[in-house]
PDB file of C-alpha atoms in Angstrom:
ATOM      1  CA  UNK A   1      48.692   0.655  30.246  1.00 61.00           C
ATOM      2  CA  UNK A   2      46.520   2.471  33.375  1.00 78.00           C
ATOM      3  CA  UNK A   3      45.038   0.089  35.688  1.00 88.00           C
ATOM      4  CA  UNK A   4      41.807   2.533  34.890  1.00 92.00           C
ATOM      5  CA  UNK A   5      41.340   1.987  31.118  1.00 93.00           C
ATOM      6  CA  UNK A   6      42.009  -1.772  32.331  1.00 96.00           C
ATOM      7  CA  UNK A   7      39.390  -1.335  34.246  1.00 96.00           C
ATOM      8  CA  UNK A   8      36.838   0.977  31.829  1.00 96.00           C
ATOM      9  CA  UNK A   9      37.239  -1.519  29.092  1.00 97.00           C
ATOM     10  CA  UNK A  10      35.785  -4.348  31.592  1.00 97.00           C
ATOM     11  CA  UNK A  11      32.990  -2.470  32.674  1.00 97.00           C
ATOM     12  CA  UNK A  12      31.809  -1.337  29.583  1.00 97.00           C
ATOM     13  CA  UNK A  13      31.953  -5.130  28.727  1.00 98.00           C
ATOM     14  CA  UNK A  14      29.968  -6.556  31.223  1.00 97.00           C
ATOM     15  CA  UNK A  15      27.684  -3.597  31.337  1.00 97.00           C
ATOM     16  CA  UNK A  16      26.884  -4.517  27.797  1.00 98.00           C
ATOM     17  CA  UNK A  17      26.763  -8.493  28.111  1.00 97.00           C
ATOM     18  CA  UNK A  18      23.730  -7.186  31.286  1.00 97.00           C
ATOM     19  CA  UNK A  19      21.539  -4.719  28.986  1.00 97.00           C
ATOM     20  CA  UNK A  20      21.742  -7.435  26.609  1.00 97.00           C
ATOM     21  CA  UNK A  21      19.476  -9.835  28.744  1.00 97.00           C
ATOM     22  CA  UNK A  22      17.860  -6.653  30.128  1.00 97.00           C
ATOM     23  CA  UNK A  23      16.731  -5.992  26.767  1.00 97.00           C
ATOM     24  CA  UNK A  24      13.291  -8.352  25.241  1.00 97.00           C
ATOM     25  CA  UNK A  25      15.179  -9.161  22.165  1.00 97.00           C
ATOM     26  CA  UNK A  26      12.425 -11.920  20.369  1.00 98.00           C
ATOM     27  CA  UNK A  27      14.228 -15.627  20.171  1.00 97.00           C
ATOM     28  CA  UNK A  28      16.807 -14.375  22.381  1.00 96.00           C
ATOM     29  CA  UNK A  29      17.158 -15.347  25.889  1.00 95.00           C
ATOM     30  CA  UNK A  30      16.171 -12.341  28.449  1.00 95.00           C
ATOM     31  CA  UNK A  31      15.457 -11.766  32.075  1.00 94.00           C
ATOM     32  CA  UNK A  32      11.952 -11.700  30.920  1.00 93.00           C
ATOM     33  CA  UNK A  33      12.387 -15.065  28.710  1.00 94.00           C
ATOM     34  CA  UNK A  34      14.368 -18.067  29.158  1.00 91.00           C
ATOM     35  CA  UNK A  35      14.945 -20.175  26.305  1.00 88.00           C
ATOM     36  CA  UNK A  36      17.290 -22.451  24.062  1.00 88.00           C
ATOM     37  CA  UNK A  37      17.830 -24.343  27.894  1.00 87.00           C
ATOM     38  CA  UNK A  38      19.701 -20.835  29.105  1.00 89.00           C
ATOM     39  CA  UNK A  39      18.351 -18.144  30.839  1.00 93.00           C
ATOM     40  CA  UNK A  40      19.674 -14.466  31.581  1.00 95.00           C
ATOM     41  CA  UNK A  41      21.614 -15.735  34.884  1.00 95.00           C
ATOM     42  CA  UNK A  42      24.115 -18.015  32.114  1.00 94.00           C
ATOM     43  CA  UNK A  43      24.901 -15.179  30.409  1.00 94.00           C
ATOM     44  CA  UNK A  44      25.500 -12.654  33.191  1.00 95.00           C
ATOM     45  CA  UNK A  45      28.086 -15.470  34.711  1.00 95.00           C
ATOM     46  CA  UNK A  46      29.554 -15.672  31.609  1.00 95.00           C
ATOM     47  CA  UNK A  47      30.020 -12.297  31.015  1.00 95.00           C
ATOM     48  CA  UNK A  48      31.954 -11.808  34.411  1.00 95.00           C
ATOM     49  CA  UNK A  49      34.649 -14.257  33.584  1.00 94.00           C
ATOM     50  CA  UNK A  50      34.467 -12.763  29.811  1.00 96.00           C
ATOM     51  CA  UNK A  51      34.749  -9.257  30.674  1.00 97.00           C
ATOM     52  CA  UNK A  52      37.979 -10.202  32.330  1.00 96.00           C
ATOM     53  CA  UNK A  53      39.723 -12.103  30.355  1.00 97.00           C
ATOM     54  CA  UNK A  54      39.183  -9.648  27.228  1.00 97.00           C
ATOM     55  CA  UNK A  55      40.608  -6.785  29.092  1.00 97.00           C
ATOM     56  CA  UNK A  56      44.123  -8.378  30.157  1.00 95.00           C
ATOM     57  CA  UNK A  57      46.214  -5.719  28.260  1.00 91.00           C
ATOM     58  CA  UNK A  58      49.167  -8.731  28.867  1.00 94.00           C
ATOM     59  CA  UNK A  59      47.584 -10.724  26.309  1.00 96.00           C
ATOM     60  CA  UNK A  60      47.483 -11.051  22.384  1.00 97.00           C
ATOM     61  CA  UNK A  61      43.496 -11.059  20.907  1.00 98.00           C
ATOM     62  CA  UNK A  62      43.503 -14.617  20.377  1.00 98.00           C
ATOM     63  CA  UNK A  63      44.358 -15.657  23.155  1.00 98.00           C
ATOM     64  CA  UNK A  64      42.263 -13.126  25.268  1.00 98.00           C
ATOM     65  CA  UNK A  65      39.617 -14.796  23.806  1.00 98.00           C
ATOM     66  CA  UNK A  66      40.341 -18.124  24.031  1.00 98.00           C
ATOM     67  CA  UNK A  67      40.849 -17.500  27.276  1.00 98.00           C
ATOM     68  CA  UNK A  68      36.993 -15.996  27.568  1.00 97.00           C
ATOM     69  CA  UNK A  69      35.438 -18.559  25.964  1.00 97.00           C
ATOM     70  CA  UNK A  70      37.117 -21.431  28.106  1.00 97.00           C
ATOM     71  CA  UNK A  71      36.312 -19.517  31.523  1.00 96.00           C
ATOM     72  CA  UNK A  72      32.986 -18.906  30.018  1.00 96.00           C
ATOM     73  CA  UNK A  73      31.885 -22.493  29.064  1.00 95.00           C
ATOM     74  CA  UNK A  74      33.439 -23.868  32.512  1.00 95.00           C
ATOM     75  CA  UNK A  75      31.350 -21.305  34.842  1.00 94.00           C
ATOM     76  CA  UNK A  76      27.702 -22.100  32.592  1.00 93.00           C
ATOM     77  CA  UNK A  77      28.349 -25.576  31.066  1.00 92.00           C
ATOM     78  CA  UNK A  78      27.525 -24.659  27.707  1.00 90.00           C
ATOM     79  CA  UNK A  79      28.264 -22.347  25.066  1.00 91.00           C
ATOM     80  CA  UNK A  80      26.405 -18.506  26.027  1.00 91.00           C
ATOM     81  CA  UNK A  81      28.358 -16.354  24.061  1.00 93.00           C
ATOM     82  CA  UNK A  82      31.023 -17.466  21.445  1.00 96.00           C
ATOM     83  CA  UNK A  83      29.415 -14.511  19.169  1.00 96.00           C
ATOM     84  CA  UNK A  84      29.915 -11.870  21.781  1.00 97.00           C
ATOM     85  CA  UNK A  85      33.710 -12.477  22.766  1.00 98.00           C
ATOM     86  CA  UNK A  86      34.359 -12.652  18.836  1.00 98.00           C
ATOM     87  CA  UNK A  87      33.074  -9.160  18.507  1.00 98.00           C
ATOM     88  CA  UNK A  88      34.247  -7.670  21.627  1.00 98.00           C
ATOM     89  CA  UNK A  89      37.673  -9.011  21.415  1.00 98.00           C
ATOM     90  CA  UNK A  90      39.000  -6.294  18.961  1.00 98.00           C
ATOM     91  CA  UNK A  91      36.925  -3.348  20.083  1.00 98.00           C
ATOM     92  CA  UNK A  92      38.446  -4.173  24.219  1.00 98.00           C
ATOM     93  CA  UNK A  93      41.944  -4.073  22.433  1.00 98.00           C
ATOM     94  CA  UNK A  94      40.601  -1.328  20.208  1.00 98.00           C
ATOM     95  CA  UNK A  95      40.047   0.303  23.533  1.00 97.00           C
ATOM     96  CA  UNK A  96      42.940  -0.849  25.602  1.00 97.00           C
ATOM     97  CA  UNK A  97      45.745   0.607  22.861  1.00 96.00           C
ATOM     98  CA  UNK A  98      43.796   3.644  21.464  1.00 96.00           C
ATOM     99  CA  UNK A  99      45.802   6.400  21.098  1.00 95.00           C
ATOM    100  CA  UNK A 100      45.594  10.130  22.098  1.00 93.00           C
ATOM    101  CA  UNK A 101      43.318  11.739  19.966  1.00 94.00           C
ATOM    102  CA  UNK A 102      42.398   8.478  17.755  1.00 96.00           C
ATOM    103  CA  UNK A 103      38.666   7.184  17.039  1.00 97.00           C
ATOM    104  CA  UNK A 104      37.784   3.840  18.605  1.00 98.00           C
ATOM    105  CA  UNK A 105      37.281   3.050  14.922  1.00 98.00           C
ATOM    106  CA  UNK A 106      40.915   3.477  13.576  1.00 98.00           C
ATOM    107  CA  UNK A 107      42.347   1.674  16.956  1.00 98.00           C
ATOM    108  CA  UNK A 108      40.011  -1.091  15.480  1.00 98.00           C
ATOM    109  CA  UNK A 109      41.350  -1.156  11.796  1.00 98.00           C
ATOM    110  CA  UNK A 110      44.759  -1.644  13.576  1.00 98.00           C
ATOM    111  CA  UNK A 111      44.187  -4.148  16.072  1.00 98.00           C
ATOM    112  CA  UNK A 112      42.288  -6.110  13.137  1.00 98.00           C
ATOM    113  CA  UNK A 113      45.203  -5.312  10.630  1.00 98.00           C
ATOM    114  CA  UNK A 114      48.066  -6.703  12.998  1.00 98.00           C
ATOM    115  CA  UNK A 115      46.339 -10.282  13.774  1.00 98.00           C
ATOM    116  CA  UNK A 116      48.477 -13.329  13.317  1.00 98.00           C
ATOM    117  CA  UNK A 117      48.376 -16.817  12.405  1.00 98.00           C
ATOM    118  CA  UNK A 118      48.676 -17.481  16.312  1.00 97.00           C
ATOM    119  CA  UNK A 119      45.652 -15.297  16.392  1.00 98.00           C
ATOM    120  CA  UNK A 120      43.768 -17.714  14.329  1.00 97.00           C
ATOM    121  CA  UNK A 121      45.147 -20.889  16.317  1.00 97.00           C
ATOM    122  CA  UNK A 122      43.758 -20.027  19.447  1.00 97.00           C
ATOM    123  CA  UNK A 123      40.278 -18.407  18.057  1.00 97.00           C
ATOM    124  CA  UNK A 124      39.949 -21.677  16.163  1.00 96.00           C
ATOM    125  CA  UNK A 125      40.791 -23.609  19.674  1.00 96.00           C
ATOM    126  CA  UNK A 126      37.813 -21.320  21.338  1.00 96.00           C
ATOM    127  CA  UNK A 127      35.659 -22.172  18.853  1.00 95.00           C
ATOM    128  CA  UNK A 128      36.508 -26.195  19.034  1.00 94.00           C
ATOM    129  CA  UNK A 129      35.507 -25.776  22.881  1.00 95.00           C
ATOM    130  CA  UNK A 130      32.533 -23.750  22.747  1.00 93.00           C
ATOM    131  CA  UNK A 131      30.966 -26.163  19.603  1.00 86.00           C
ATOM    132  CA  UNK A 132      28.348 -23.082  18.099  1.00 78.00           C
ATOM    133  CA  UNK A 133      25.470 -25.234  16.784  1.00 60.00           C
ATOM    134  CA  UNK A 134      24.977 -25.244  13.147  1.00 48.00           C
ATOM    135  CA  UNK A 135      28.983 -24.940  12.873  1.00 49.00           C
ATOM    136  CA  UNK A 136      29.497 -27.605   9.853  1.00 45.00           C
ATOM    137  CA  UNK A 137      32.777 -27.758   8.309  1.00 44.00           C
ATOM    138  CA  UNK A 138      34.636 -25.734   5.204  1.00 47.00           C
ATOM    139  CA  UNK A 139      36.663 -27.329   2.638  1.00 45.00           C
ATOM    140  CA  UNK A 140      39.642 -24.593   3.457  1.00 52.00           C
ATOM    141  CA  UNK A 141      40.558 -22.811   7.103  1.00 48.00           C
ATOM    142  CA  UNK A 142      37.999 -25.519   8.912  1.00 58.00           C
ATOM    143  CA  UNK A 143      38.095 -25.089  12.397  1.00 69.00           C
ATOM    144  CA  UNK A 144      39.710 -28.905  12.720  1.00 73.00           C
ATOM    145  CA  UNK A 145      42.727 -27.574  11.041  1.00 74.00           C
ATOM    146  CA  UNK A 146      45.615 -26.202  12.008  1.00 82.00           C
ATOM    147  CA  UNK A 147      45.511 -22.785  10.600  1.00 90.00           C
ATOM    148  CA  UNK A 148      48.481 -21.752   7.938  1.00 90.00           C
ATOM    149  CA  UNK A 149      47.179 -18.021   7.725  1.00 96.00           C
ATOM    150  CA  UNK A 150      45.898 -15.176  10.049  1.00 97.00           C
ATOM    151  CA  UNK A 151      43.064 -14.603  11.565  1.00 97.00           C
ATOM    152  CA  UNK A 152      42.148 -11.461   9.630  1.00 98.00           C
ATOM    153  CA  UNK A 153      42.710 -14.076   6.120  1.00 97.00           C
ATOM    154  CA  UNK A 154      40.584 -16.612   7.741  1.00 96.00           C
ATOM    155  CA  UNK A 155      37.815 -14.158   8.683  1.00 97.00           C
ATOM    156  CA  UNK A 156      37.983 -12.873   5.086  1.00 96.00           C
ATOM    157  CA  UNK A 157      37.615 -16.810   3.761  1.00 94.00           C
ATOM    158  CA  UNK A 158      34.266 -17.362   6.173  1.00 94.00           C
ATOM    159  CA  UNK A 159      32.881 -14.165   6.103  1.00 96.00           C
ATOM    160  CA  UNK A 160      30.730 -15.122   2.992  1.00 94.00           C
ATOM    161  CA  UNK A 161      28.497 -17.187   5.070  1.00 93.00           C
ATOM    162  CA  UNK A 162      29.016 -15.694   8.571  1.00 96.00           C
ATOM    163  CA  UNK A 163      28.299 -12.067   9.578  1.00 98.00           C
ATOM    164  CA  UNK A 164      31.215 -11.998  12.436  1.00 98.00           C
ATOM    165  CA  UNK A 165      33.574 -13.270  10.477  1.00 97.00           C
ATOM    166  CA  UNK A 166      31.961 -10.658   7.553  1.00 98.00           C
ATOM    167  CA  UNK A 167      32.561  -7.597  10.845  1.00 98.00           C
ATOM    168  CA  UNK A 168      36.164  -8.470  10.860  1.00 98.00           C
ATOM    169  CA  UNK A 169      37.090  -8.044   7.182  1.00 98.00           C
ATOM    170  CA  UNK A 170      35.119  -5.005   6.661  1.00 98.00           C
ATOM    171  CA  UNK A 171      36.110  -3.117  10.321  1.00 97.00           C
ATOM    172  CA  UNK A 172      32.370  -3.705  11.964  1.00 98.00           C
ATOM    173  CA  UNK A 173      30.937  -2.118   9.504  1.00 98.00           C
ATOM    174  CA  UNK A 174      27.316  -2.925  10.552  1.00 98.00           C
ATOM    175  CA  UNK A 175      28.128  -1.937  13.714  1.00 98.00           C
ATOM    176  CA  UNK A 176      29.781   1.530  13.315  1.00 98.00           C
ATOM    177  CA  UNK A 177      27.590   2.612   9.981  1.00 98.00           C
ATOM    178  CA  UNK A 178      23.947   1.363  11.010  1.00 98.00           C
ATOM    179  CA  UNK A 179      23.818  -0.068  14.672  1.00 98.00           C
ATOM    180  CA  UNK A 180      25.454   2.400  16.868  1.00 98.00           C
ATOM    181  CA  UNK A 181      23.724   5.511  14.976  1.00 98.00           C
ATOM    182  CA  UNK A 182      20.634   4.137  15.488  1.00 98.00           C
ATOM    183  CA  UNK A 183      21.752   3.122  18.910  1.00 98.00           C
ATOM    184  CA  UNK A 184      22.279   6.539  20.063  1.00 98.00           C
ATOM    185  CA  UNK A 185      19.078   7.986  18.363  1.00 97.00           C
ATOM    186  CA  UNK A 186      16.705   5.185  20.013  1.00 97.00           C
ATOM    187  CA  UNK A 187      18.389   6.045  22.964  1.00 97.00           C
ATOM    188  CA  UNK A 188      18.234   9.837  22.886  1.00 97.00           C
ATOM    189  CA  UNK A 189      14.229   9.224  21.718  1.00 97.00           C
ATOM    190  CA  UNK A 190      13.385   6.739  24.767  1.00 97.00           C
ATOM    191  CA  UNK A 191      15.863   7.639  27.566  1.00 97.00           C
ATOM    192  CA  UNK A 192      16.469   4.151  27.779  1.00 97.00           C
ATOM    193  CA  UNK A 193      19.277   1.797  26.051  1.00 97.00           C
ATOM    194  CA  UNK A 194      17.824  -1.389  27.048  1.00 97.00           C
ATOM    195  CA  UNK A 195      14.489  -0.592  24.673  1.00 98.00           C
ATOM    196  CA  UNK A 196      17.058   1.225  22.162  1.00 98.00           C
ATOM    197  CA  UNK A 197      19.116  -2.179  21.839  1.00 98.00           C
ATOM    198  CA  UNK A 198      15.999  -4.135  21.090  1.00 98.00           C
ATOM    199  CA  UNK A 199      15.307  -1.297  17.970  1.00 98.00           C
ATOM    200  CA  UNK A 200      18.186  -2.041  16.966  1.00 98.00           C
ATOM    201  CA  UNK A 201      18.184  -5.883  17.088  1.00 98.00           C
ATOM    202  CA  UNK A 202      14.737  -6.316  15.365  1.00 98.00           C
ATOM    203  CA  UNK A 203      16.526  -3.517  12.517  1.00 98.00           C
ATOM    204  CA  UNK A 204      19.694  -5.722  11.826  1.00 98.00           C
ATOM    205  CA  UNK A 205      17.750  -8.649  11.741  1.00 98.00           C
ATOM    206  CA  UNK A 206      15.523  -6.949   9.266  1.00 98.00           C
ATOM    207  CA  UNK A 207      17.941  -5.920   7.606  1.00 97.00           C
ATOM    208  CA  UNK A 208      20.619  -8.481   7.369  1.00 97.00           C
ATOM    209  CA  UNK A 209      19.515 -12.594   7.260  1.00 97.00           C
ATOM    210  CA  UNK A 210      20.831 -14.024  10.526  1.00 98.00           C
ATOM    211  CA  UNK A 211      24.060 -15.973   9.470  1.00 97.00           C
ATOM    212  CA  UNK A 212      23.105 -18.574  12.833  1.00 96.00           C
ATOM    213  CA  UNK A 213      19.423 -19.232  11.413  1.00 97.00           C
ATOM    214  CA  UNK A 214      20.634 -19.773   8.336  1.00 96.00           C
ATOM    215  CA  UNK A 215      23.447 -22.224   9.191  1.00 94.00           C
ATOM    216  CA  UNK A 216      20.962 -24.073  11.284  1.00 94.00           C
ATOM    217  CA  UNK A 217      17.909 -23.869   9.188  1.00 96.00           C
ATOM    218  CA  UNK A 218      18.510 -22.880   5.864  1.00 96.00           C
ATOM    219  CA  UNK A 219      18.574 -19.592   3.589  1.00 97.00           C
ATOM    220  CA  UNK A 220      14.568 -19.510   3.220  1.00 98.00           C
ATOM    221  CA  UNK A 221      14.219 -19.490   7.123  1.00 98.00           C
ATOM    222  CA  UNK A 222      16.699 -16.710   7.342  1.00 98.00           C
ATOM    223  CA  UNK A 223      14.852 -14.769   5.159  1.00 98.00           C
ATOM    224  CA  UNK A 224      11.655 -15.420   6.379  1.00 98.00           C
ATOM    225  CA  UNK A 225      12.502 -14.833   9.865  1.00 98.00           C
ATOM    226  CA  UNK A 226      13.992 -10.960   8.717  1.00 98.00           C
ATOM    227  CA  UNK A 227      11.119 -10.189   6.505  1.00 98.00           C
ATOM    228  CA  UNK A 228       8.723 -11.081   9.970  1.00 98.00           C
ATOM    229  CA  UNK A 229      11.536  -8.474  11.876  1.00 98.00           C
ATOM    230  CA  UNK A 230      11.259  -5.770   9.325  1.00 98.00           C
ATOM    231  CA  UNK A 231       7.594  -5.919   9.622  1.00 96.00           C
ATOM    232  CA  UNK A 232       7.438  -5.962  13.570  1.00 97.00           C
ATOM    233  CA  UNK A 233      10.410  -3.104  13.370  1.00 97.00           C
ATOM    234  CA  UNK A 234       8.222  -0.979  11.575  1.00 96.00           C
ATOM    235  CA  UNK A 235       5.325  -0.726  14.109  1.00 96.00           C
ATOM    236  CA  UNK A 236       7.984  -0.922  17.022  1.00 97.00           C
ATOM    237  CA  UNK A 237       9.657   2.163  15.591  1.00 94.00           C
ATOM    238  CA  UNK A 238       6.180   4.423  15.385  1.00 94.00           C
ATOM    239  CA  UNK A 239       5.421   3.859  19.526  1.00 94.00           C
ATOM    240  CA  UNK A 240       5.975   6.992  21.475  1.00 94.00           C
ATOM    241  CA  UNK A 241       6.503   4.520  24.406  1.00 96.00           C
ATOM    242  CA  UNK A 242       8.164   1.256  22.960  1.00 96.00           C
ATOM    243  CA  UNK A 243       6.653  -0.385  26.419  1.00 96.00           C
ATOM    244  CA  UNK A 244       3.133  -0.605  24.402  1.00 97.00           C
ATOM    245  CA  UNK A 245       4.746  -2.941  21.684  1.00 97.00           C
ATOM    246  CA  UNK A 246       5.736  -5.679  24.507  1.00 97.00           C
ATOM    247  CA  UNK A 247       2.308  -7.942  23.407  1.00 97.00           C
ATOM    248  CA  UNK A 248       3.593  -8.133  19.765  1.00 97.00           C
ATOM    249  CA  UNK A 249       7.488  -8.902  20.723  1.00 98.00           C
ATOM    250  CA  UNK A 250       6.526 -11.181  22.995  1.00 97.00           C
ATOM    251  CA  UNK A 251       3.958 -13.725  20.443  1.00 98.00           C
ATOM    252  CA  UNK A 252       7.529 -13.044  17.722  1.00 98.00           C
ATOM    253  CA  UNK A 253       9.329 -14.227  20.713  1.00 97.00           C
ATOM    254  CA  UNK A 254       7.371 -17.282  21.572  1.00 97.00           C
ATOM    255  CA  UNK A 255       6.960 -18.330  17.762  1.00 97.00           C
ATOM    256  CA  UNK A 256      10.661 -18.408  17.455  1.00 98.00           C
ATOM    257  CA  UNK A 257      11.251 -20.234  20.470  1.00 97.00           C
ATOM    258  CA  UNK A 258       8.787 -22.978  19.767  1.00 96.00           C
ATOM    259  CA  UNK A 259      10.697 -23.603  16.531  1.00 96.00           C
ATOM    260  CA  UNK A 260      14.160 -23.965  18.317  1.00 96.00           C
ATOM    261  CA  UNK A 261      15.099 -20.079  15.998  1.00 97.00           C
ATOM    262  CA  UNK A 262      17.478 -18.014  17.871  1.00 96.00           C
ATOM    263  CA  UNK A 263      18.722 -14.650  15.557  1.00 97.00           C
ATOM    264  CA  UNK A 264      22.088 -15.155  17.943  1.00 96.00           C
ATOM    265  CA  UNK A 265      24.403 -13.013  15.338  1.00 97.00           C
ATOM    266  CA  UNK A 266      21.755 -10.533  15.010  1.00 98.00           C
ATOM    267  CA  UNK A 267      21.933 -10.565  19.117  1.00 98.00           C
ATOM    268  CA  UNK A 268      25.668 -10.358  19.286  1.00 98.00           C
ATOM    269  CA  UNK A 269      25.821  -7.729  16.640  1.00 98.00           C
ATOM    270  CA  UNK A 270      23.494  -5.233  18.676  1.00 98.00           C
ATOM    271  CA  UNK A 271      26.143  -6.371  22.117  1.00 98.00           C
ATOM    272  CA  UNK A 272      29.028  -5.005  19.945  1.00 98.00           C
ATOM    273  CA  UNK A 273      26.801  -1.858  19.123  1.00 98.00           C
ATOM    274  CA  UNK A 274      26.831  -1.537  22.943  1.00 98.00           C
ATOM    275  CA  UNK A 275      30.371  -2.289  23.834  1.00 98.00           C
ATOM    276  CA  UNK A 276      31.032   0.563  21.306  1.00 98.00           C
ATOM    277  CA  UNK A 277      29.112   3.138  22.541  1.00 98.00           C
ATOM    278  CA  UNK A 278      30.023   2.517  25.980  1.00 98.00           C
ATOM    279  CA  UNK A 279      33.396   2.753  24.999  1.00 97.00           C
ATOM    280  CA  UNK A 280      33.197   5.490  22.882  1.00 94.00           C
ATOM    281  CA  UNK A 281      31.150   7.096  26.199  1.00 88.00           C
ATOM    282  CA  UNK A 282      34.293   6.174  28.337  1.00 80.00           C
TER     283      UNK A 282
END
């Protein structure tokens, strides 16, 4: 392994992890809008020590990220971005051992094929540490439990009610078919990917109920929360300069916020869209 793709794969990371707080995502913290008790500075800390510890090419995916995750929530105090390592995990090893002439995509279906039990023991150790809210606990492959199957098995037991876990089983699916197509055309439209991340955020989240808000709040929250994105998406989409649409993202932003709602999957789902495309770019 080059000290260069080493070194590729962590930039794209933590270039990612910063357009993600760059971007005015509404309920998600930005530079523009603190909120949840984080601000944009938590999450660019955490990405530094996250960056790095998913790119160690001496290190199996589970414990890369446990690894993240504990550096993370030591730097910031609190959990910033369980979500993202979870989803940038595989595509950094995706990365790290892709092969000449081989789509990021099919380095992914291996690297997400060859996960093991130990795998799942040290994600489910990362999660115990970084204590998402809204977690709860499953009759089978709880989080409490030592795990007696693979990641990739355990992923495929949660992924009815959680959209990572749902990315894992079906090789980012969400990300590769809708996110990072749209990612590239908002971007070739508005010269910009900050503004093209937050097209696609309000689109998955109009498209897909937000796993988090529903774990948190309920199904009929979920779906009344995507139903208000797919609305706002639709004007968002028609601006010839998305800068105009800032007054309407920001009142979405503030009525989430008031109510404690934070779309985090739908947030961590358009970071993966950017850790692929910068990868792909690389």
């Amino acid at each position: 392994m080059s000290s260069e793709r080493v070194a590729i794969v962590c930039d794209a990371l933590r270039c990612a992890c910063r357009l993600d707080v760059m971007a005015f995502k509404p309920g998600n913290v930005s530079f523009d809008s603190p909120g949840h008790d984080m601000r944009a500075t938590d999450f660019l800390v955490a990405a530094a020590y996250t960056a790095r510890a998913l790119a160690d090419d001496g290190t199996t995916l589970g414990r890369a990220v446990r690894n993240a995750v504990t550096a993370s929530v030591r730097a910031t105090g609190c959990n910033t971005n369980l979500g993202i390592v979870l989803l940038g995990a595989p595509l950094a090893h995706a990365a790290l051992w892709q092969r000449e002439g081989e789509s990021l995509r099919t380095s992914l279906g291996r690297v997400l094929n060859g996960l093991t039990i130990d795998d799942a023991v040290q994600v489910f150790a990362a999660i115990r540490i970084a204590q998402p809210a809204g977690l709860g606990h499953s009759a089978e492959h709880d989080v409490d439990d030592v795990p007696a199957v693979t990641l990739l098995e355990a992923m495929q037991f949660a992924s009815v009610r959680d959209r990572i876990a749902y990315e894992y089983t079906h090789e980012f699916v969400d990300v590769f078919e809708f996110g990072l197509p749209l990612l590239r055309a908002y971007r070739q439209r508005w010269q910009s990917l900050a503004w093209a991340a937050v097209g696609v955020y309000l689109a998955l989240l109009g498209r897909i109920p937000d796993t988090h808000i529903m774990r948190k709040f309920g199904a009929d929250r979920a779906h009344s929360v995507s139903a208000a994105a797919r609305a706002l998406e639709s004007g968002f989409k028609a601006c010839e300069n998305p800068a105009t649409f800032a007054p309407e993202l920001k009142k979405f932003d503030r009525e989430l916020k008031q109510n404690g709602v934070n779309p985090g999957t739908s947030a961590d789902l358009t970071v993966a869209c950017l850790i692929a495309l910068l990868l792909e770019h690389a």
